[in-house]
XYZ file of C-alpha atoms in Angstrom:
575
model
C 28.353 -1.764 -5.462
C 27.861 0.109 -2.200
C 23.890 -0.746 -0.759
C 22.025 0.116 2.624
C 21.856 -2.876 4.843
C 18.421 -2.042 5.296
C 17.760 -2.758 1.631
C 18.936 -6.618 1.960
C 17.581 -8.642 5.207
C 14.338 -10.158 4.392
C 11.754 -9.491 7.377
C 9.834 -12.992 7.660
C 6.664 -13.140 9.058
C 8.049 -14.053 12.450
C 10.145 -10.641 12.409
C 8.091 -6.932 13.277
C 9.337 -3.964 11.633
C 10.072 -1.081 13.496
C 7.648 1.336 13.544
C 8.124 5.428 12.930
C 7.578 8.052 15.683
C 4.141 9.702 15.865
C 3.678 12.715 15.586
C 3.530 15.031 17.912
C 1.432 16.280 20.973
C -1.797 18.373 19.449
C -2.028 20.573 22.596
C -4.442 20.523 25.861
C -7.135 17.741 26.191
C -9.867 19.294 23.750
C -12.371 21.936 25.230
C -15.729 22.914 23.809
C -16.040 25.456 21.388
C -17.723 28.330 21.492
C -20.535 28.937 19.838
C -22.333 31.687 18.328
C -23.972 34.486 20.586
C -27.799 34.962 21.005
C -29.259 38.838 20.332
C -29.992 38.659 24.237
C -26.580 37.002 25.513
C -24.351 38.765 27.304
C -21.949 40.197 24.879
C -18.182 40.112 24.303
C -15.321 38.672 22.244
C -17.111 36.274 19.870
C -15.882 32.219 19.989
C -15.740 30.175 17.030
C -19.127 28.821 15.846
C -19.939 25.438 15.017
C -21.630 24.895 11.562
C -25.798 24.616 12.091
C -28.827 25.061 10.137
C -30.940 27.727 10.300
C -30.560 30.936 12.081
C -31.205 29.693 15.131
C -28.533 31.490 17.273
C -26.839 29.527 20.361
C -25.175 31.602 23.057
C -21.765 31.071 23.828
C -20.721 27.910 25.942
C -18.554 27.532 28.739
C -15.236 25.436 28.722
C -16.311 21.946 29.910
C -14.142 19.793 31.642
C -11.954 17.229 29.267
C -14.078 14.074 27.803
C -13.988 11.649 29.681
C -11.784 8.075 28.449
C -14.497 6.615 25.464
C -15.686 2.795 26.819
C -15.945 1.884 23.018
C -14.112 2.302 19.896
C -14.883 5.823 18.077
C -15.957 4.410 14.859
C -16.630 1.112 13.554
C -12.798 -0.011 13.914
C -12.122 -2.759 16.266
C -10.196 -1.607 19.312
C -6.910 -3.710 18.225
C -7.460 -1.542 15.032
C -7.226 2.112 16.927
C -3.510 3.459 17.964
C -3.654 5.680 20.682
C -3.737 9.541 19.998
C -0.530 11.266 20.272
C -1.166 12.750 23.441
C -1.454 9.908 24.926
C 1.997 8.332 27.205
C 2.533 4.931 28.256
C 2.405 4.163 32.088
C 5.429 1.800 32.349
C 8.931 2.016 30.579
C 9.099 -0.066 27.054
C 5.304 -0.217 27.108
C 3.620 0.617 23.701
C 1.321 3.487 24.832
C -1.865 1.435 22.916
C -0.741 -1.020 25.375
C -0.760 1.157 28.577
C -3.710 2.618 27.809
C -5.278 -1.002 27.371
C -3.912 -1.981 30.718
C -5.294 1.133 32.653
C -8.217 1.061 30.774
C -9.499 -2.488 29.744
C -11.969 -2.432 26.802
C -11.840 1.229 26.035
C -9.785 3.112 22.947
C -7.761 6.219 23.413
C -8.839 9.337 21.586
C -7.434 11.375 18.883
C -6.128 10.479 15.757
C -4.840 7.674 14.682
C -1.248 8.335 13.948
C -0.827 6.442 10.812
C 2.914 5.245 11.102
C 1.963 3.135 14.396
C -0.105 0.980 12.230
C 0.361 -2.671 12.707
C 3.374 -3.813 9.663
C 2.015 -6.222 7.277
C 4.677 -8.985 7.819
C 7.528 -9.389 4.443
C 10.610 -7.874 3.603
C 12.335 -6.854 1.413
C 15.978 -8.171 -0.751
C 17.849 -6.431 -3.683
C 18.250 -8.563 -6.773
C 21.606 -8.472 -8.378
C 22.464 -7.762 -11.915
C 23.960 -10.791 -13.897
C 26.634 -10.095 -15.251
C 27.407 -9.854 -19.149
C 28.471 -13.733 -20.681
C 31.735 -12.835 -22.336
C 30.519 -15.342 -25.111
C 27.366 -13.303 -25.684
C 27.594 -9.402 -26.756
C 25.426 -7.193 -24.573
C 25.098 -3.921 -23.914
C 23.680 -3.528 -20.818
C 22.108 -6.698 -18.488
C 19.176 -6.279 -16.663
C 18.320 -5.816 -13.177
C 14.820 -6.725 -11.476
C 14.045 -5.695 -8.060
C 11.350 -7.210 -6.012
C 10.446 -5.472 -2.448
C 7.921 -7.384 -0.030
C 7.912 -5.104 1.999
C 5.416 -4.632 5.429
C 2.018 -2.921 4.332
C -0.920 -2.373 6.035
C -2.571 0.264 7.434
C -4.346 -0.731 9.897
C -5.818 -4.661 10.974
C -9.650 -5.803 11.408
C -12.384 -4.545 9.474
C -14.307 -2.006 8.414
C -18.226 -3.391 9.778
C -19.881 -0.262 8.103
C -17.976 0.937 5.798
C -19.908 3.482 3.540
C -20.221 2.500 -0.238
C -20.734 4.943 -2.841
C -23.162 3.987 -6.246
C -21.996 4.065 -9.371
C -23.609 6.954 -10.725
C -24.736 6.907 -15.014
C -24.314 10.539 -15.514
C -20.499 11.193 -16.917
C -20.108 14.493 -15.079
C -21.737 16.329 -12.059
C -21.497 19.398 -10.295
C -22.592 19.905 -6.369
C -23.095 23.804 -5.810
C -21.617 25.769 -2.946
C -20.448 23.878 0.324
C -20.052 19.660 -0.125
C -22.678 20.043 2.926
C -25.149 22.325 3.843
C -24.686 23.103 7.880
C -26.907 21.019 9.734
C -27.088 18.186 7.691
C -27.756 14.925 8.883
C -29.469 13.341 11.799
C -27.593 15.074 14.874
C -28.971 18.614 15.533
C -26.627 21.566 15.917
C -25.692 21.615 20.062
C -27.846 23.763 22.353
C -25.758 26.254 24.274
C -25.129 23.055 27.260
C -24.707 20.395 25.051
C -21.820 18.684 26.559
C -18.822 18.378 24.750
C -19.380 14.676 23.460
C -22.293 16.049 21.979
C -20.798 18.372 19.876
C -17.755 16.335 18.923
C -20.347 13.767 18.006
C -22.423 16.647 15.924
C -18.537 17.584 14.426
C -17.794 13.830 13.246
C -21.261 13.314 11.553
C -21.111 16.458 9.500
C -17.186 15.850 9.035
C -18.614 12.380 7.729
C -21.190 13.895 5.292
C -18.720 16.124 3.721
C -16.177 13.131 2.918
C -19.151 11.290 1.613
C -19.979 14.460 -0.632
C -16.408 14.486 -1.920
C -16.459 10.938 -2.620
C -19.041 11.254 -5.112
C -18.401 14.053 -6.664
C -14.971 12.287 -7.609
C -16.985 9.027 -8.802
C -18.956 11.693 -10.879
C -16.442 13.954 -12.355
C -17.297 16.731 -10.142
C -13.735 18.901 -9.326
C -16.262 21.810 -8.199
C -17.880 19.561 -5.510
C -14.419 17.620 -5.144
C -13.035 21.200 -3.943
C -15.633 22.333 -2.059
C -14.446 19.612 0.904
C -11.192 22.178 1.109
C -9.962 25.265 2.117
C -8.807 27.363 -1.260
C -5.076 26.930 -0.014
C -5.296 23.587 -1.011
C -7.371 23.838 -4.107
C -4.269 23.629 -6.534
C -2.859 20.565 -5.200
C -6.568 18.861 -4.481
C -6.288 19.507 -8.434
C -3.573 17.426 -9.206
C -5.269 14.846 -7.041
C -8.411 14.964 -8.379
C -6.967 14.869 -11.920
C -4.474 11.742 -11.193
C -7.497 9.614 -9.580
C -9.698 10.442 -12.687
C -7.133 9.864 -14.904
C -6.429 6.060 -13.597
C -10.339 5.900 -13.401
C -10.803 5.431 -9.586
C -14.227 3.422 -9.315
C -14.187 3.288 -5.453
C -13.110 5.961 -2.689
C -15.190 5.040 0.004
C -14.053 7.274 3.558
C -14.263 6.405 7.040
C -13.630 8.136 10.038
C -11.209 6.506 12.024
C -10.686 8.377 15.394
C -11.644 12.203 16.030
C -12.229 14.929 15.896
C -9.609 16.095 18.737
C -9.977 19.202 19.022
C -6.951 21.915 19.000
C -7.480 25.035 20.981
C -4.210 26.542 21.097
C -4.748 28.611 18.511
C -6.947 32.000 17.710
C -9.917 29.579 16.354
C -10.715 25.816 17.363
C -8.977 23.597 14.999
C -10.205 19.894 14.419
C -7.921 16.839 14.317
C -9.459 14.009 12.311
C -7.638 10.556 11.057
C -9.785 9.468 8.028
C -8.992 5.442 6.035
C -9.732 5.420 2.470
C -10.564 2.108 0.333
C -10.252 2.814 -3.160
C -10.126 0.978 -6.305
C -9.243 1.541 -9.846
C -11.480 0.666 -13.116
C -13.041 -2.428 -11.952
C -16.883 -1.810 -10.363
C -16.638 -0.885 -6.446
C -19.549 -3.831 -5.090
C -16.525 -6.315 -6.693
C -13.220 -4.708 -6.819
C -9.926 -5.573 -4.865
C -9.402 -2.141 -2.761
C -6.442 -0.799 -1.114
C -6.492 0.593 1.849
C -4.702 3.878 3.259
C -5.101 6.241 6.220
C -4.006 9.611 7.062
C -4.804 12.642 9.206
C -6.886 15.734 8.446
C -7.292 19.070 9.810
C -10.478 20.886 9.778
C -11.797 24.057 10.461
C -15.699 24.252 11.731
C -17.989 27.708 11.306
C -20.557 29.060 9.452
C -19.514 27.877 5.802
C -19.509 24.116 7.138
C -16.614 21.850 8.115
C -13.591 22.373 5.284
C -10.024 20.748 5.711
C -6.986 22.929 6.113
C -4.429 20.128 6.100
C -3.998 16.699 4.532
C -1.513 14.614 5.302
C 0.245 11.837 3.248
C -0.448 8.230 4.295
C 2.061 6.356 6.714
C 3.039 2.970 6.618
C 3.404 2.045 3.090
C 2.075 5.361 1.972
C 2.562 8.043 0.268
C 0.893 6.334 -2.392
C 1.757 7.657 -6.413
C -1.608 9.702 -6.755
C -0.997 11.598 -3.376
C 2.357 13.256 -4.175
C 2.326 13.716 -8.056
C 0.488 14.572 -10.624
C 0.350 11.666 -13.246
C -1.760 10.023 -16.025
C -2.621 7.331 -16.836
C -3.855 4.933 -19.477
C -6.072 1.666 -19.119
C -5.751 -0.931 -20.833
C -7.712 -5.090 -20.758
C -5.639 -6.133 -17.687
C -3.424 -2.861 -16.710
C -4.128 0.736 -15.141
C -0.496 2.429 -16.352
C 0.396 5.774 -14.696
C 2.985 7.600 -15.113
C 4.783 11.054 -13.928
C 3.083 14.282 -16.351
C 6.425 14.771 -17.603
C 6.268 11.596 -19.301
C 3.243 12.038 -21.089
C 4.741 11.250 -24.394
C 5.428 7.722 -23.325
C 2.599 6.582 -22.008
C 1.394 4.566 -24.649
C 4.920 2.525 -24.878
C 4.150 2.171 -21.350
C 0.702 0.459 -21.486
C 1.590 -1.437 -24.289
C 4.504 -2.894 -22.278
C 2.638 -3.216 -19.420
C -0.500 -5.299 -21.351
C 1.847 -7.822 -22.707
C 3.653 -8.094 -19.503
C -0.082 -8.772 -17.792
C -1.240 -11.112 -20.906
C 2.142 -13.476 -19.742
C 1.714 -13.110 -15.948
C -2.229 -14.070 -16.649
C -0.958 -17.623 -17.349
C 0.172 -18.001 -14.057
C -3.043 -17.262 -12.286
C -3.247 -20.846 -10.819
C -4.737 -19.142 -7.271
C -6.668 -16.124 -8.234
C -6.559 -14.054 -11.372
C -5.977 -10.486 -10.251
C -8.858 -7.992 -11.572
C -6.427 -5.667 -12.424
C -2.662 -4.762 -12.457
C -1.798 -0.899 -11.231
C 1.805 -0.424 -12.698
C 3.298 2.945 -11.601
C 6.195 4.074 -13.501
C 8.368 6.477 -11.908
C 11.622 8.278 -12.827
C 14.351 9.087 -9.968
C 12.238 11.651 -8.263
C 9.553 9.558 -7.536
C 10.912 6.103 -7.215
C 12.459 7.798 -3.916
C 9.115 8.573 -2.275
C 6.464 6.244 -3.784
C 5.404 3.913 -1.222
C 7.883 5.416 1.239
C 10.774 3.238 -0.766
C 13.522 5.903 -0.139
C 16.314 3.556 -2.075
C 19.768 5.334 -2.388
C 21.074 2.567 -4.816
C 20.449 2.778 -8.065
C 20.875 -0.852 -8.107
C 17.439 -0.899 -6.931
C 15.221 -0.739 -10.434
C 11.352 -1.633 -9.249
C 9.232 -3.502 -6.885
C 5.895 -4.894 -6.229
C 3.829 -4.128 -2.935
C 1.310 -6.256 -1.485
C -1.314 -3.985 0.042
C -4.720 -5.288 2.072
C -8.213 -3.396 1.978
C -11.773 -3.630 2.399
C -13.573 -6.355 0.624
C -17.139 -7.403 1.573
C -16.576 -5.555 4.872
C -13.321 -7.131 5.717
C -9.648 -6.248 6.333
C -8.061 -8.533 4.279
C -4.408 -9.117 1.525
C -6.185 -7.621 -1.511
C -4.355 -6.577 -4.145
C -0.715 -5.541 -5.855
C 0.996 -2.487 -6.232
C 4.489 -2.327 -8.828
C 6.404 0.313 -9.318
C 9.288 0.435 -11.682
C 12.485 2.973 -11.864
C 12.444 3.940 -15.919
C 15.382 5.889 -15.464
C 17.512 2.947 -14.015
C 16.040 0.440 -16.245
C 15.705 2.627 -19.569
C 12.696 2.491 -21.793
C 13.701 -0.998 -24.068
C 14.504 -4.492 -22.479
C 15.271 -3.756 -19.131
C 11.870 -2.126 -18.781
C 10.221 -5.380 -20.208
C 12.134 -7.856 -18.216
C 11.476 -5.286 -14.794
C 7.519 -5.609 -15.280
C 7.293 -9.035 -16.314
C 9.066 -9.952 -12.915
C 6.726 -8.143 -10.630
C 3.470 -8.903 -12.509
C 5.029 -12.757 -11.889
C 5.075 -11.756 -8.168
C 1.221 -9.910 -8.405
C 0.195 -12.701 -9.900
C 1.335 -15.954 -7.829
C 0.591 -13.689 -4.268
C -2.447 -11.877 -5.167
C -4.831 -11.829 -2.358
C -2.296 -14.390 -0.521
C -3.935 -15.176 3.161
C -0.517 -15.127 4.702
C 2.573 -14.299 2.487
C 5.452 -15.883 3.732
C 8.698 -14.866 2.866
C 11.056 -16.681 4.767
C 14.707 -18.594 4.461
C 12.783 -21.610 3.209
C 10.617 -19.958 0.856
C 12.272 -16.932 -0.646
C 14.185 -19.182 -3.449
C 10.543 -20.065 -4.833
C 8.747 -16.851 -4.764
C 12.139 -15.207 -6.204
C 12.492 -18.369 -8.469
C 9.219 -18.288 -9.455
C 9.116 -14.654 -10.702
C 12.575 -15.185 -12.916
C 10.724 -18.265 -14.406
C 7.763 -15.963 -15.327
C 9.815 -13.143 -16.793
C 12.203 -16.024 -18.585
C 8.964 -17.588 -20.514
C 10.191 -20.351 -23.070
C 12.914 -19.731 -23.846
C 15.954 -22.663 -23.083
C 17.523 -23.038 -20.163
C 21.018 -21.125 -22.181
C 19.060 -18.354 -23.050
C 18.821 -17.520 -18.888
C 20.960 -14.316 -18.370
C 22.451 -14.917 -14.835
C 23.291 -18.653 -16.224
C 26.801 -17.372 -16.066
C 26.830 -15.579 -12.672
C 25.449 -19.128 -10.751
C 28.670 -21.180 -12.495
C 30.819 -18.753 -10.675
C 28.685 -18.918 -7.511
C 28.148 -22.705 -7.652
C 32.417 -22.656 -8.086
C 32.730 -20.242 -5.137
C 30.914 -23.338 -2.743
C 27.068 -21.341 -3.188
C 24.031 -23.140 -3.630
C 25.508 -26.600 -2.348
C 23.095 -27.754 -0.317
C 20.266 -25.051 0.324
C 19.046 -21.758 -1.852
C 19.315 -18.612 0.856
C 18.178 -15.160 0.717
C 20.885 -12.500 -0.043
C 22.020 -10.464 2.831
C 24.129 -7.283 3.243
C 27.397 -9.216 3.090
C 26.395 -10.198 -0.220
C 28.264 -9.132 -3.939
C 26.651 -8.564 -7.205
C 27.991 -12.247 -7.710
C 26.553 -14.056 -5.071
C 23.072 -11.764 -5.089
C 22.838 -12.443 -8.661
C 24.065 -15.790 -8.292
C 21.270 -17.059 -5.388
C 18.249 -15.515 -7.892
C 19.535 -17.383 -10.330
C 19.774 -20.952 -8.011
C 15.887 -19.679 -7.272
C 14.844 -20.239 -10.979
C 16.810 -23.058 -11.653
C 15.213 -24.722 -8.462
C 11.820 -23.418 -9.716
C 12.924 -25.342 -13.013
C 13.603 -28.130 -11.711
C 10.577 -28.907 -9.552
C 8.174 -28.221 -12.841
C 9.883 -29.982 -15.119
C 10.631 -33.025 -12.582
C 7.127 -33.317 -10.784
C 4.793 -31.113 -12.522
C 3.089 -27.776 -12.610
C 0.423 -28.906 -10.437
C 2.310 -30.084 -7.461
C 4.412 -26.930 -7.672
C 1.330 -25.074 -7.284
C 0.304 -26.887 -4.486
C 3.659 -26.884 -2.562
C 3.927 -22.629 -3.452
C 0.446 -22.277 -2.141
C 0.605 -24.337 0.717
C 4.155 -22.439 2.115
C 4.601 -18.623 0.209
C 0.790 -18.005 0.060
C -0.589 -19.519 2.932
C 2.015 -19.230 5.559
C 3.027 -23.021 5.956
C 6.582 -24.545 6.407
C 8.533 -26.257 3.670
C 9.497 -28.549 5.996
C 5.924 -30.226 5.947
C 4.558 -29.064 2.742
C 7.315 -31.061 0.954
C 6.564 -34.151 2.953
C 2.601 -33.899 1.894
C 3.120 -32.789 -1.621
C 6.300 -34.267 -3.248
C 6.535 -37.159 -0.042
C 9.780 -36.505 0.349
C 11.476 -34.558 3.314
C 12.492 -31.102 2.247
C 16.082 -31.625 3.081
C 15.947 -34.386 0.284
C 13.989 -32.222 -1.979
C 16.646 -29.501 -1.616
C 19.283 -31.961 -2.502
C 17.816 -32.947 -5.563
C 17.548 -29.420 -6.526
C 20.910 -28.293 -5.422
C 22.338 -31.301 -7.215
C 20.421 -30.244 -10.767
C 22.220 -26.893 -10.393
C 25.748 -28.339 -9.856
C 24.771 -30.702 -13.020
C 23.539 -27.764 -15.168
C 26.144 -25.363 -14.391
């Protein structure tokens, strides 16, 4: 079994993950645009206009000189919140250029859009889980391989302070007529022919603003006519798919804020409009209580006389693109479960929910923290599980994983909710499929909404361990399919004294082998002490970011040392 190193070194909270490059320069610092002659102006080539009510004409502006460095954030983000604009270079080698700018410029954020893959990592990793291998006393086909990938996502830290919030509206569909805005909406007036060039920027972002807001509800209400107008007609076919995938999952939330922008681009024949928008949505459950996700990305606009309309959309960074961005699915809903899958799999999807319900009904019973409002279960064929969530696994060892993601709730940046994604055609459509779900709902369920996920050398066995135990139910202790791999382990000299993450040195044996030491450690601290103190020691250290080390003295009083004796002696004795 051949596997990217990348795919096996856990990233622990007290380990970064390497950001991607930005993208690249947008051009000049912006200029203002022109804007529409008067009958009595001087006449000559005519500028780009700027969208405005009336027919008020404005004669054409003069370039003004570049805006000057803002003294507060651009929107209601925090400063640590707002990565610097890709034009912008750091002053001093190795220096992050949010960083320079901070230093030259204390208190103020840099302009332009936020480039989404400089977002700050939410901290995790991710490991590979290893196949057990088939008992030669039991006859089995196939064996089953579960995946779980905790793995950094955020995009971006601090909170949202006004974060617009659409109503639910009664009526089942809607239709908004002709442009999502009418030019000259809202309460900044179109710019006078010397309106400085903050002033129209500022006049660009509001009515920017008001069109996102239009789109917003028109998807809440069924609209794909006022959904659409927000674009250009060269994206109208794949807005489609969007539009249809979001309905289909029944998105109850998709509340937009502006995040940095408008930058203007003036390199071209017209003046182009650079604009990083975040995006809290939810699915099903009502927006004033649901768990949202977060995601951010960067638009490109185009301002004049039929309003503000995008021309580009880009796919989220960080842990993005998310499912609904990049294909066309649906999607059924279920008590607990919204189940999506690819179109092409349309004739599967009720197996799927079905599946998927049970696999929520066990995981429910393990809601000892807080019960999640609603597992999103994507599941994705070859194609997909290579771009969902940015995964890009070239093993096919790799069958599924679950994603922590953090959003907006009551106004605040905060771990929110679950993500899982599983790889059908690795894990087939019959007990591998079962087994794959019920192990990442186990993971949804005992870190949904964690504070401060740890995922460390001295947790991993538990959260790993604790997932198996989910997925294993019941059933005896000789039922437990990588039973057979942790003999061979325990033989090799693994497991003796401590339970540690797999690493890229690892073989299907030992992989296999250290889940397998997880669950029977898991085991053993239930069935010795009790549910309750487990719950208390997970909490305390995989949820809430504390060490073993002193949550096993408070809980079990006992060092953890000892307590890891006790456990690695139970799994000699069993073996």
């Amino acid at each position: 079994m051949t596997q990217a190193p990348e795919d096996f070194t856990p990233e622990t909270p007290e380990r970064d993950r390497p950001g991607e490059s930005g993208p690249g320069a947008f051009g000049p610092a912006p200029l203002v645009p022109g804007q529409r002659p008067a009958p009595d102006a001087q006449q000559g080539a005519p500028g780009p206009v700027l969208p405005q009510a009336g027919d008020a004409a404005i004669p054409h502006a003069a370039p003004a000189p570049p805006m000057p460095e803002p003294t507060a954030p651009p929107s209601a983000l925090p400063v640590d919140m707002a990565p610097p604009g890709p034009h912008l270079q750091a002053a001093q080698p190795g220096l992050h250029p949010q960083a320079a700018h901070a230093a030259a410029y204390p208190g103020a954020v840099p302009p332009g859009p936020i480039p989404v893959s400089a977002m700050p990592p939410w901290p995790g990793g991710h490991v590979p889980l290893y196949a057990p291998r088939p008992e030669p006393k039991r006859s089995r086909v196939a064996t089953v391989l579960v995946v779980l990938l905790l793995v950094a996502a955020s995009v971006f830290g601090g909170a949202f302070a006004n974060g617009w919030r659409p109503d639910l509206l009664a009526a089942e569909t809607g239709s908004i007529q002709g442009p999502a805005v009418e030019p000259g909406e809202g309460t900044l007036p179109s710019p006078g022919p010397d309106a400085p060039q903050s002033e129209i920027l500022a006049y660009l972002k509001e009515q920017a603003q008001l069109v996102l807001d239009a789109q917003s509800q028109s998807l809440l209400n069924g609209s794909l006519e006022g959904w659409l107008a927000a674009y250009d007609p060269t994206l109208h076919e794949q807005m489609t798919g969007r539009f249809n995938s979001l309905t289909a999952m029944q998105v109850s939330r998709f509340d937009y804020q502006i995040a940095s922008g408008p930058l203007a681009d003036d390199s071209g024949a017209v003046p182009l409009y650079d604009v990083s928008v975040a995006v809290s949505y939810c699915f099903v459950e009502p927006a004033e209580t649901c768990k949202a996700a977060d995601i951010a990305f960067n638009t490109r606009w185009r301002a004049g006389d039929e309003g503000m309309v995008m021309i580009e959309v880009s796919e989220s960074g960080s842990d993005g693109p998310h499912p609904w961005e990049v294909t066309d699915l649906v999607a059924a809903v279920g008590e607990r479960t919204v189940t999506a899958v690819p179109v092409s799999m349309e004739d599967r999807l009720d197996e799927a929910l079905e599946v998927s319900e049970a696999a929520a009904q066990n995981a429910d019973e393990w809601a000892h923290w807080e019960k999640p409002d609603r597992y999103v279960i994507y599941i994705a064929s070859d194609e997909e599980f290579e771009t969902w969530f940015g995964s890009g696994w070239d093993s096919e060892d790799v069958l599924g994983f679950a994603l922590p993601l953090t959003g907006t709730v009551d106004g605040q940046r905060q771990p929110s909710t679950y993500a899982t994604v599983m790889g059908v055609d690795r894990t087939g459509w019959g007990a591998g499929l079962t087994s794959v779900i019920r192990h990442e709902l186990g993971h949804a369920v005992t870190l949904w909404a964690a504070p401060s996920e740890r995922y460390a050398d001295d947790t991993w066995w538990m959260v790993e361990g604790v997932a198996e135990y989910i997925d294993h139910g019941d059933k005896s202790l000789d039922e437990y399919d990588r039973l057979w791999d942790v003999r061979d382990y325990v033989g090799q000299g693994g497991c003796e004294s401590d339970i540690l993450p797999p690493d890229q040195d690892d073989d299907t044996l030992a992989g296999s082998g250290k889940y397998g030491c997880g669950f029977l450690g898991v085991h053993y601290v239930i069935d010795e002490y009790g549910i309750d103190k487990f719950t208390e020691f997970f909490g305390a250290t995989a949820r809430e970011g504390g060490s073993a080390a002193d949550a096993a003295e408070d809980v079990y009083g006992k060092s953890y040392a000892d307590l890891m004796g006790e456990i690695t002696a139970f799994i000699a004795e069993t073996v």
